[in-house]
mmCIF file of C-alpha atoms in Angstrom:
data_model
loop_
_atom_site.group_PDB
_atom_site.id
_atom_site.type_symbol
_atom_site.label_atom_id
_atom_site.label_comp_id
_atom_site.label_asym_id
_atom_site.label_seq_id
_atom_site.Cartn_x
_atom_site.Cartn_y
_atom_site.Cartn_z
ATOM 1 C CA MET A 1 0.287 -0.086 -0.048
ATOM 2 C CA THR A 2 2.769 2.273 0.766
ATOM 3 C CA ARG A 3 4.218 2.235 -2.409
ATOM 4 C CA ARG A 4 0.960 3.196 -4.194
ATOM 5 C CA HIS A 5 0.203 5.904 -1.590
ATOM 6 C CA LEU A 6 4.050 7.212 -2.263
ATOM 7 C CA VAL A 7 3.305 7.667 -6.039
ATOM 8 C CA THR A 8 0.001 9.271 -5.764
ATOM 9 C CA ALA A 9 1.695 11.729 -3.511
ATOM 10 C CA LEU A 10 4.483 12.355 -6.034
ATOM 11 C CA LEU A 11 2.069 12.783 -8.500
ATOM 12 C CA VAL A 12 0.008 15.624 -6.639
ATOM 13 C CA LEU A 13 3.135 17.380 -5.627
ATOM 14 C CA ALA A 14 4.146 17.515 -9.115
ATOM 15 C CA VAL A 15 0.880 19.364 -10.062
ATOM 16 C CA ILE A 16 1.004 21.623 -7.369
ATOM 17 C CA ALA A 17 4.888 22.272 -8.341
ATOM 18 C CA LEU A 18 4.139 22.761 -11.793
ATOM 19 C CA PHE A 19 1.565 25.730 -11.019
ATOM 20 C CA ALA A 20 3.633 27.279 -8.232
ATOM 21 C CA ALA A 21 6.416 27.082 -10.171
ATOM 22 C CA PRO A 22 5.817 30.322 -12.222
ATOM 23 C CA LEU A 23 3.874 32.267 -9.414
ATOM 24 C CA LEU A 24 7.446 31.926 -7.415
ATOM 25 C CA LEU A 25 10.254 32.554 -10.220
ATOM 26 C CA ASP A 26 8.199 35.836 -11.158
ATOM 27 C CA GLY A 27 5.619 36.694 -9.287
ATOM 28 C CA ASP A 28 5.280 40.153 -10.827
ATOM 29 C CA ALA A 29 4.154 38.933 -14.108
ATOM 30 C CA GLY A 30 0.399 39.857 -14.507
ATOM 31 C CA TYR A 31 -1.005 36.198 -15.415
ATOM 32 C CA ALA A 32 -3.679 37.905 -17.797
ATOM 33 C CA GLY A 33 -6.022 35.212 -19.341
ATOM 34 C CA THR A 34 -5.060 33.879 -22.716
ATOM 35 C CA ASP A 35 -8.545 34.443 -24.072
ATOM 36 C CA SER A 36 -8.702 38.184 -23.078
ATOM 37 C CA GLN A 37 -5.094 38.261 -24.420
ATOM 38 C CA ALA A 38 -6.538 36.780 -27.721
ATOM 39 C CA THR A 39 -9.444 39.435 -27.765
ATOM 40 C CA ALA A 40 -6.351 42.439 -27.308
ATOM 41 C CA ALA A 41 -4.693 40.808 -30.333
ATOM 42 C CA ILE A 42 -7.517 41.170 -32.438
ATOM 43 C CA GLU A 43 -8.401 44.536 -31.131
ATOM 44 C CA GLU A 44 -4.874 45.737 -32.051
ATOM 45 C CA SER A 45 -4.253 43.769 -35.340
ATOM 46 C CA ASP A 46 -7.783 44.959 -36.643
ATOM 47 C CA PRO A 47 -8.670 47.977 -34.874
ATOM 48 C CA GLY A 48 -11.802 48.337 -37.060
ATOM 49 C CA TYR A 49 -13.297 45.296 -35.944
ATOM 50 C CA ARG A 50 -16.545 45.478 -33.337
ATOM 51 C CA PRO A 51 -18.038 42.570 -31.856
ATOM 52 C CA TRP A 52 -21.240 42.138 -33.414
ATOM 53 C CA THR A 53 -23.285 40.669 -30.256
ATOM 54 C CA GLU A 54 -22.827 41.168 -26.570
ATOM 55 C CA PRO A 55 -22.764 38.349 -23.987
ATOM 56 C CA PHE A 56 -26.326 37.191 -22.764
ATOM 57 C CA PHE A 57 -25.422 37.603 -19.330
ATOM 58 C CA SER A 58 -22.469 39.493 -17.961
ATOM 59 C CA PRO A 59 -21.676 38.931 -14.133
ATOM 60 C CA SER A 60 -21.974 42.468 -12.881
ATOM 61 C CA SER A 61 -18.403 42.353 -10.566
ATOM 62 C CA THR A 62 -15.520 40.304 -11.014
ATOM 63 C CA GLU A 63 -16.348 38.960 -7.366
ATOM 64 C CA VAL A 64 -19.742 37.686 -8.588
ATOM 65 C CA GLU A 65 -17.904 36.070 -11.707
ATOM 66 C CA SER A 66 -15.082 34.335 -9.479
ATOM 67 C CA GLY A 67 -18.104 33.236 -7.505
ATOM 68 C CA LEU A 68 -19.698 31.486 -10.654
ATOM 69 C CA PHE A 69 -16.617 29.833 -11.759
ATOM 70 C CA ALA A 70 -15.807 28.753 -8.072
ATOM 71 C CA LEU A 71 -19.343 27.558 -8.506
ATOM 72 C CA GLN A 72 -18.565 25.512 -11.493
ATOM 73 C CA ALA A 73 -15.682 23.924 -9.936
ATOM 74 C CA ALA A 74 -17.417 23.131 -6.644
ATOM 75 C CA LEU A 75 -20.288 21.170 -9.271
ATOM 76 C CA GLY A 76 -17.703 19.442 -10.634
ATOM 77 C CA GLY A 77 -15.412 18.486 -7.827
ATOM 78 C CA GLY A 78 -18.598 17.444 -6.203
ATOM 79 C CA VAL A 79 -19.991 15.362 -8.833
ATOM 80 C CA LEU A 80 -16.393 13.653 -9.220
ATOM 81 C CA GLY A 81 -16.151 13.062 -5.434
ATOM 82 C CA TYR A 82 -19.002 11.518 -5.139
ATOM 83 C CA VAL A 83 -18.400 9.095 -7.910
ATOM 84 C CA LEU A 84 -15.098 7.797 -6.935
ATOM 85 C CA GLY A 85 -16.461 7.468 -3.229
ATOM 86 C CA ARG A 86 -19.206 5.490 -4.567
ATOM 87 C CA LEU A 87 -16.943 3.505 -6.694
ATOM 88 C CA ARG A 88 -14.751 2.903 -4.017
ATOM 89 C CA GLY A 89 -17.195 1.777 -1.388
ATOM 90 C CA ARG A 90 -18.645 -0.411 -3.866
ATOM 91 C CA ARG A 91 -15.161 -2.021 -4.226
ATOM 92 C CA ALA A 92 -14.847 -2.109 -0.241
ATOM 93 C CA ALA A 93 -18.033 -3.791 0.035
ATOM 94 C CA ARG A 94 -17.006 -6.492 -2.673
ATOM 95 C CA ASP A 95 -13.489 -7.098 -1.217
ATOM 96 C CA ALA A 96 -15.439 -7.655 2.464
ATOM 97 C CA THR A 97 -17.822 -10.145 0.965
ATOM 98 C CA ALA A 98 -14.892 -11.728 -0.663
ATOM 99 C CA THR A 99 -12.921 -12.238 1.946
ATOM 100 C CA PRO A 100 -14.214 -15.509 3.573
ATOM 101 C CA THR A 101 -14.011 -17.341 0.412
ATOM 102 C CA THR A 102 -10.552 -19.895 0.011
ATOM 103 C CA ALA A 103 -9.673 -17.839 -3.230
ATOM 104 C CA PRO A 104 -6.950 -15.384 -3.192
ATOM 105 C CA VAL A 105 -7.732 -12.100 -2.708
ATOM 106 C CA ARG A 106 -6.022 -9.670 -4.767
ATOM 107 C CA THR A 107 -4.713 -6.528 -3.080
ATOM 108 C CA ALA A 108 -4.404 -2.984 -4.207
ATOM 109 C CA PRO A 109 -0.642 -3.141 -4.823
ATOM 110 C CA GLU A 110 -0.398 -5.829 -6.904
ATOM 111 C CA GLU A 111 -3.013 -4.818 -9.091
ATOM 112 C CA GLN A 112 -1.595 -1.426 -9.300
ATOM 113 C CA ASP A 113 1.738 -2.602 -10.241
ATOM 114 C CA ARG A 114 0.416 -5.110 -12.974
ATOM 115 C CA HIS A 115 -0.435 -1.954 -14.765
ATOM 116 C CA ARG A 116 1.711 0.970 -13.866
ATOM 117 C CA MET B 1 -9.435 28.640 -25.792
ATOM 118 C CA HIS B 2 -13.023 30.334 -25.478
ATOM 119 C CA ILE B 3 -13.329 32.834 -28.448
ATOM 120 C CA ALA B 4 -15.384 35.866 -26.972
ATOM 121 C CA GLU B 5 -19.000 36.549 -28.028
ATOM 122 C CA GLY B 6 -19.188 38.261 -31.291
ATOM 123 C CA PHE B 7 -15.094 37.828 -31.913
ATOM 124 C CA LEU B 8 -16.084 35.661 -34.892
ATOM 125 C CA PRO B 9 -17.399 37.240 -37.943
ATOM 126 C CA PRO B 10 -20.686 36.030 -38.782
ATOM 127 C CA ALA B 11 -19.503 33.889 -41.760
ATOM 128 C CA HIS B 12 -17.188 32.310 -39.267
ATOM 129 C CA ALA B 13 -19.313 31.720 -36.554
ATOM 130 C CA VAL B 14 -22.135 30.300 -38.871
ATOM 131 C CA GLY B 15 -19.741 27.874 -40.797
ATOM 132 C CA TRP B 16 -17.984 26.404 -37.698
ATOM 133 C CA THR B 17 -21.548 26.206 -35.625
ATOM 134 C CA ILE B 18 -22.367 24.368 -38.940
ATOM 135 C CA ALA B 19 -19.341 21.838 -38.624
ATOM 136 C CA ALA B 20 -20.033 21.519 -35.251
ATOM 137 C CA ALA B 21 -23.342 20.435 -34.905
ATOM 138 C CA PRO B 22 -23.302 17.108 -36.344
ATOM 139 C CA PHE B 23 -20.384 16.006 -34.238
ATOM 140 C CA VAL B 24 -22.524 17.408 -31.087
ATOM 141 C CA VAL B 25 -26.082 15.692 -32.230
ATOM 142 C CA HIS B 26 -23.833 12.538 -32.729
ATOM 143 C CA GLY B 27 -22.299 12.897 -29.777
ATOM 144 C CA ALA B 28 -26.095 13.376 -28.102
ATOM 145 C CA ARG B 29 -26.891 10.035 -29.311
ATOM 146 C CA ALA B 30 -23.805 8.162 -28.211
ATOM 147 C CA VAL B 31 -24.950 9.339 -24.696
ATOM 148 C CA ALA B 32 -28.169 8.282 -25.114
ATOM 149 C CA THR B 33 -26.921 4.614 -26.458
ATOM 150 C CA GLU B 34 -24.453 4.287 -23.789
ATOM 151 C CA VAL B 35 -26.798 5.138 -21.188
ATOM 152 C CA ARG B 36 -29.917 2.974 -22.500
ATOM 153 C CA ARG B 37 -27.278 -0.306 -23.281
ATOM 154 C CA ASN B 38 -25.247 0.284 -20.248
ATOM 155 C CA PRO B 39 -27.247 1.967 -17.249
ATOM 156 C CA GLU B 40 -23.966 1.414 -14.789
ATOM 157 C CA SER B 41 -22.169 3.459 -17.124
ATOM 158 C CA THR B 42 -24.170 6.604 -15.995
ATOM 159 C CA LEU B 43 -21.855 6.964 -12.940
ATOM 160 C CA LEU B 44 -18.510 7.034 -14.915
ATOM 161 C CA LEU B 45 -20.326 9.340 -17.600
ATOM 162 C CA GLY B 46 -21.172 11.904 -14.683
ATOM 163 C CA ALA B 47 -17.448 11.628 -13.826
ATOM 164 C CA ALA B 48 -16.123 12.576 -17.454
ATOM 165 C CA GLY B 49 -18.426 15.315 -17.228
ATOM 166 C CA ALA B 50 -17.297 16.297 -13.986
ATOM 167 C CA PHE B 51 -14.026 16.503 -14.558
ATOM 168 C CA THR B 52 -14.085 18.279 -17.599
ATOM 169 C CA PHE B 53 -16.503 21.092 -15.587
ATOM 170 C CA VAL B 54 -13.815 21.543 -12.936
ATOM 171 C CA LEU B 55 -11.134 21.630 -14.905
ATOM 172 C CA SER B 56 -12.300 24.397 -17.523
ATOM 173 C CA ALA B 57 -13.514 26.087 -14.485
ATOM 174 C CA ILE B 58 -9.719 26.761 -12.989
ATOM 175 C CA LYS B 59 -7.379 29.118 -14.449
ATOM 176 C CA LEU B 60 -3.657 28.311 -13.995
ATOM 177 C CA PRO B 61 -0.603 30.287 -14.333
ATOM 178 C CA SER B 62 2.028 29.203 -16.737
ATOM 179 C CA VAL B 63 5.990 29.653 -17.269
ATOM 180 C CA THR B 64 4.995 32.292 -19.981
ATOM 181 C CA GLY B 65 3.319 34.866 -17.327
ATOM 182 C CA SER B 66 -0.096 34.568 -18.865
ATOM 183 C CA SER B 67 -2.500 32.211 -17.035
ATOM 184 C CA SER B 68 -5.238 29.671 -18.745
ATOM 185 C CA HIS B 69 -7.160 26.539 -18.223
ATOM 186 C CA PRO B 70 -7.185 22.794 -18.845
ATOM 187 C CA THR B 71 -9.938 20.911 -20.642
ATOM 188 C CA GLY B 72 -10.344 17.756 -19.212
ATOM 189 C CA THR B 73 -11.757 16.339 -22.062
ATOM 190 C CA GLY B 74 -9.569 13.465 -22.891
ATOM 191 C CA ALA B 75 -10.514 11.160 -19.545
ATOM 192 C CA GLY B 76 -14.087 10.790 -21.535
ATOM 193 C CA ALA B 77 -12.873 10.459 -24.747
ATOM 194 C CA ILE B 78 -10.506 7.606 -23.369
ATOM 195 C CA LEU B 79 -13.344 5.753 -21.600
ATOM 196 C CA PHE B 80 -16.235 6.459 -23.827
ATOM 197 C CA ARG B 81 -14.879 7.538 -27.208
ATOM 198 C CA PRO B 82 -14.589 10.820 -28.369
ATOM 199 C CA PRO B 83 -18.405 11.685 -29.424
ATOM 200 C CA VAL B 84 -19.455 11.500 -25.907
ATOM 201 C CA MET B 85 -17.053 14.358 -25.373
ATOM 202 C CA ALA B 86 -18.717 16.557 -28.200
ATOM 203 C CA LEU B 87 -21.771 16.451 -26.099
ATOM 204 C CA LEU B 88 -20.303 16.947 -22.710
ATOM 205 C CA GLY B 89 -17.774 19.517 -23.594
ATOM 206 C CA THR B 90 -20.761 21.505 -25.549
ATOM 207 C CA VAL B 91 -22.707 21.365 -22.213
ATOM 208 C CA VAL B 92 -19.819 22.855 -20.423
ATOM 209 C CA LEU B 93 -18.893 25.385 -23.166
ATOM 210 C CA LEU B 94 -23.060 26.490 -23.086
ATOM 211 C CA PHE B 95 -22.770 26.888 -19.495
ATOM 212 C CA GLN B 96 -20.066 29.056 -19.230
ATOM 213 C CA ALA B 97 -21.460 31.135 -22.622
ATOM 214 C CA LEU B 98 -24.948 31.744 -20.248
ATOM 215 C CA LEU B 99 -23.360 32.077 -16.604
ATOM 216 C CA LEU B 100 -19.857 33.315 -16.778
ATOM 217 C CA ALA B 101 -19.656 35.302 -19.766
ATOM 218 C CA HIS B 102 -17.225 33.145 -20.963
ATOM 219 C CA GLY B 103 -16.994 32.338 -24.259
ATOM 220 C CA GLY B 104 -20.490 33.141 -26.168
ATOM 221 C CA LEU B 105 -23.543 31.747 -27.968
ATOM 222 C CA THR B 106 -22.381 33.317 -31.521
ATOM 223 C CA THR B 107 -18.685 31.425 -30.815
ATOM 224 C CA LEU B 108 -19.975 28.266 -29.363
ATOM 225 C CA GLY B 109 -19.597 26.339 -32.494
ATOM 226 C CA ALA B 110 -16.043 27.416 -33.016
ATOM 227 C CA ASN B 111 -15.769 26.606 -29.024
ATOM 228 C CA ALA B 112 -17.244 23.254 -29.457
ATOM 229 C CA PHE B 113 -15.254 22.611 -32.268
ATOM 230 C CA SER B 114 -11.832 22.820 -30.987
ATOM 231 C CA MET B 115 -12.838 21.613 -27.407
ATOM 232 C CA ALA B 116 -15.279 19.140 -27.689
ATOM 233 C CA VAL B 117 -14.457 17.618 -31.144
ATOM 234 C CA VAL B 118 -10.790 18.184 -32.304
ATOM 235 C CA GLY B 119 -9.463 17.823 -28.489
ATOM 236 C CA PRO B 120 -11.163 14.442 -27.971
ATOM 237 C CA TRP B 121 -10.284 13.030 -31.075
ATOM 238 C CA VAL B 122 -6.397 14.135 -31.293
ATOM 239 C CA GLY B 123 -6.620 13.096 -27.206
ATOM 240 C CA TYR B 124 -7.989 9.456 -28.040
ATOM 241 C CA GLY B 125 -5.757 9.203 -31.173
ATOM 242 C CA ALA B 126 -2.788 9.684 -28.920
ATOM 243 C CA TYR B 127 -3.877 7.669 -26.323
ATOM 244 C CA ARG B 128 -4.555 4.609 -28.456
ATOM 245 C CA LEU B 129 -1.312 5.451 -30.446
ATOM 246 C CA THR B 130 0.632 5.302 -27.639
ATOM 247 C CA ARG B 131 -0.781 2.500 -25.864
ATOM 248 C CA ALA B 132 -0.100 0.381 -29.159
ATOM 249 C CA LEU B 133 3.668 1.706 -29.088
ATOM 250 C CA THR B 134 4.353 1.120 -25.441
ATOM 251 C CA GLY B 135 1.531 -1.269 -24.210
ATOM 252 C CA ASN B 136 1.544 0.892 -20.773
ATOM 253 C CA LEU B 137 -1.826 2.104 -20.035
ATOM 254 C CA LEU B 138 -0.980 4.993 -17.657
ATOM 255 C CA ALA B 139 1.655 6.556 -20.567
ATOM 256 C CA ALA B 140 -1.216 6.396 -22.980
ATOM 257 C CA VAL B 141 -3.416 8.170 -20.278
ATOM 258 C CA PHE B 142 -0.599 10.666 -20.014
ATOM 259 C CA ALA B 143 -0.289 11.360 -23.809
ATOM 260 C CA GLY B 144 -4.001 11.278 -24.403
ATOM 261 C CA MET B 145 -5.433 13.801 -21.892
ATOM 262 C CA ALA B 146 -2.130 16.225 -21.975
ATOM 263 C CA LEU B 147 -2.606 16.177 -26.221
ATOM 264 C CA ALA B 148 -6.187 16.620 -26.056
ATOM 265 C CA ASP B 149 -5.393 20.075 -23.712
ATOM 266 C CA LEU B 150 -3.243 21.194 -26.416
ATOM 267 C CA ALA B 151 -4.868 20.294 -29.469
ATOM 268 C CA THR B 152 -7.810 22.400 -28.333
ATOM 269 C CA TYR B 153 -5.865 25.535 -28.057
ATOM 270 C CA VAL B 154 -3.779 24.838 -31.073
ATOM 271 C CA THR B 155 -7.127 24.771 -33.090
ATOM 272 C CA THR B 156 -8.469 28.164 -31.235
ATOM 273 C CA SER B 157 -5.556 29.697 -32.463
ATOM 274 C CA LEU B 158 -5.991 28.772 -36.226
ATOM 275 C CA GLN B 159 -9.670 29.634 -36.038
ATOM 276 C CA LEU B 160 -8.572 33.080 -34.890
ATOM 277 C CA ALA B 161 -6.320 33.096 -37.613
ATOM 278 C CA LEU B 162 -8.632 32.040 -40.286
ATOM 279 C CA ALA B 163 -10.899 34.988 -39.418
ATOM 280 C CA PHE B 164 -8.290 37.950 -38.293
ATOM 281 C CA PRO B 165 -5.553 37.278 -41.078
ATOM 282 C CA ASP B 166 -2.566 39.792 -40.813
ATOM 283 C CA ALA B 167 -2.554 42.524 -43.199
ATOM 284 C CA GLU B 168 0.933 41.621 -44.331
ATOM 285 C CA THR B 169 1.583 38.059 -43.573
ATOM 286 C CA GLY B 170 -1.828 36.669 -44.007
ATOM 287 C CA PHE B 171 -2.798 33.188 -42.434
ATOM 288 C CA ALA B 172 0.432 32.124 -41.327
ATOM 289 C CA GLY B 173 1.675 35.359 -39.768
ATOM 290 C CA ALA B 174 -1.914 35.608 -37.874
ATOM 291 C CA ALA B 175 -1.159 31.755 -36.941
ATOM 292 C CA VAL B 176 1.915 32.432 -35.396
ATOM 293 C CA LYS B 177 0.893 35.254 -33.345
ATOM 294 C CA PHE B 178 -2.269 33.394 -32.160
ATOM 295 C CA LEU B 179 -0.109 30.227 -31.342
ATOM 296 C CA GLY B 180 2.246 32.487 -29.260
ATOM 297 C CA VAL B 181 -0.583 33.389 -27.262
ATOM 298 C CA PHE B 182 -2.200 30.137 -26.709
ATOM 299 C CA ALA B 183 0.126 27.031 -27.396
ATOM 300 C CA LEU B 184 3.119 28.212 -25.486
ATOM 301 C CA THR B 185 1.252 28.906 -22.113
ATOM 302 C CA GLN B 186 -0.526 25.841 -22.484
ATOM 303 C CA VAL B 187 2.534 23.263 -22.261
ATOM 304 C CA PRO B 188 2.780 23.345 -18.730
ATOM 305 C CA LEU B 189 -0.951 23.119 -18.587
ATOM 306 C CA ALA B 190 -1.104 20.222 -20.621
ATOM 307 C CA ILE B 191 1.344 18.333 -18.835
ATOM 308 C CA GLY B 192 -0.583 19.157 -15.348
ATOM 309 C CA GLU B 193 -3.526 17.962 -17.157
ATOM 310 C CA GLY B 194 -1.729 14.691 -17.963
ATOM 311 C CA LEU B 195 -0.347 13.886 -14.423
ATOM 312 C CA LEU B 196 -4.109 14.673 -13.353
ATOM 313 C CA GLY B 197 -5.119 12.246 -15.649
ATOM 314 C CA VAL B 198 -2.930 9.574 -14.399
ATOM 315 C CA LEU B 199 -4.362 9.966 -10.645
ATOM 316 C CA LEU B 200 -7.855 9.688 -11.818
ATOM 317 C CA PHE B 201 -7.264 6.416 -13.564
ATOM 318 C CA ARG B 202 -5.171 4.986 -11.078
ATOM 319 C CA ALA B 203 -7.940 5.728 -8.614
ATOM 320 C CA LEU B 204 -10.519 3.902 -11.456
ATOM 321 C CA ILE B 205 -8.232 0.786 -11.839
ATOM 322 C CA SER B 206 -8.355 0.090 -8.544
ATOM 323 C CA ASN B 207 -11.914 0.962 -7.959
ATOM 324 C CA ALA B 208 -13.823 0.875 -11.109
ATOM 325 C CA ARG B 209 -12.230 -2.392 -12.616
ATOM 326 C CA PRO B 210 -15.315 -3.994 -14.098
ATOM 327 C CA GLU B 211 -16.253 -0.945 -15.917
ATOM 328 C CA LEU B 212 -12.975 -0.626 -17.347
ATOM 329 C CA VAL B 213 -13.242 -4.026 -18.487
ATOM 330 C CA ARG B 214 -16.092 -3.919 -20.210
ATOM 331 C CA LEU B 215 -14.787 -0.231 -21.738
ATOM 332 C CA GLY B 216 -11.875 -2.015 -23.041
ATOM 333 C CA VAL B 217 -9.727 0.147 -21.227
ATOM 334 C CA LEU B 218 -8.411 -2.843 -19.404
ATOM 335 C CA PRO B 219 -8.158 -6.338 -20.575
ATOM 336 C CA ALA B 220 -10.580 -9.134 -19.352
ATOM 337 C CA GLU B 221 -8.569 -11.489 -17.309
ATOM 338 C CA PRO B 222 -9.372 -14.607 -16.405
ATOM 339 C CA ASP B 223 -8.910 -13.724 -12.712
ATOM 340 C CA ASP B 224 -11.260 -10.871 -13.011
ATOM 341 C CA VAL B 225 -14.455 -13.353 -13.146
ATOM 342 C CA LEU B 226 -13.759 -15.340 -10.415
ATOM 343 C CA PRO B 227 -17.311 -16.689 -9.121
ATOM 344 C CA ASP B 228 -16.480 -15.337 -5.837
ATOM 345 C CA THR B 229 -16.395 -11.622 -7.246
ATOM 346 C CA PRO B 230 -19.922 -10.888 -8.441
ATOM 347 C CA ALA B 231 -19.903 -8.987 -11.457
ATOM 348 C CA PRO B 232 -22.347 -6.222 -11.388
ATOM 349 C CA ALA B 233 -25.761 -6.854 -13.403
ATOM 350 C CA GLY B 234 -25.409 -6.181 -16.977
ATOM 351 C CA THR B 235 -21.597 -6.678 -17.202
ATOM 352 C CA SER B 236 -20.507 -9.391 -19.793
ATOM 353 C CA PRO B 237 -16.667 -9.340 -19.856
ATOM 354 C CA ALA B 238 -17.084 -10.918 -23.220
ATOM 355 C CA ALA B 239 -19.045 -7.893 -25.018
ATOM 356 C CA PRO B 240 -16.999 -6.521 -27.465
ATOM 357 C CA SER B 241 -18.319 -2.971 -26.766
ATOM 358 C CA THR B 242 -15.410 -1.056 -28.220
ATOM 359 C CA ASP B 243 -15.327 -2.834 -31.156
ATOM 360 C CA ASP B 244 -18.948 -2.083 -31.629
ATOM 361 C CA GLY B 245 -18.195 1.423 -31.134
ATOM 362 C CA ASP B 246 -15.477 1.556 -33.565
ATOM 363 C CA GLY B 247 -17.507 0.860 -36.326
ATOM 364 C CA ALA B 248 -20.809 2.890 -35.574
ATOM 365 C CA HIS B 249 -18.405 6.000 -35.182
ATOM 366 C CA ARG B 250 -16.077 6.161 -38.166
#
């Protein structure tokens, strides 16, 4: 079990490091969104262009907007966590019922190593 | 990769909408078929949609000094094949266009084409290729997830270059400019998304083995159908579900 957990921890750390590194190395960069940079590039290269439609609904403040983005992430994270939790619970229940039999019960590390 | 509302000329907006529409309709039918034939897939379909939902909400800093968001479409493409993600990705884009003023309704077709069509197909191709060459599932997942992300942003760059060619250098010059904005920034994000995909599939391998076997992601091994581990209803390890899908989708 420990080797599997170590690999998981290293993967999580690598993801965090990947996104923390730019902030630590160059905290002064603006980190503007690429979507708005593309819009700015269009306005620069083609000053005559006028957007011909407006968003159907625009959040009135950046606070409201970031709240809605957080809501989107929370909905996605919530559903993902629910599914993974259910699947894990199902496996735990199956392992519990399978244990009393004579057949050797495969353990998690074996399973993992075979497919690494 | 969200082209802002109104930032594609009408002809391009209509063209990309027409281009994306058949994929989305086909994707909706693929989702309906999957749920009807394999009701136990609903849980994993939800996970695939949720993965895209959460990842495309989070903007992350990159070494280029700008920030961008992953797409998360590779996971569903690997699990259920790309057509399913044409619908799920478009639902995410619609949510963002309506509630967040991120992207737009006139640019929904172009954005769906890059994120929900090209991304999943490129990611799925990279997954299959890596799997065939190395035989390693997690390496293939990494490649599939990362390239689905990167291909989406490359597509957006080309779409914008088509709509706004440079006055002097034309399409090529504009493509270089937009690729400079999108693609470079996206490289570390694509790597991060690949690592997150590996984490997700590690969790699925240990907890959702019957589903992965049925979907053809894991091989059906004889010891997977031990009589003492009851398979969930409707799971038939012999069902050639992926081959069936290959024929239907190409």
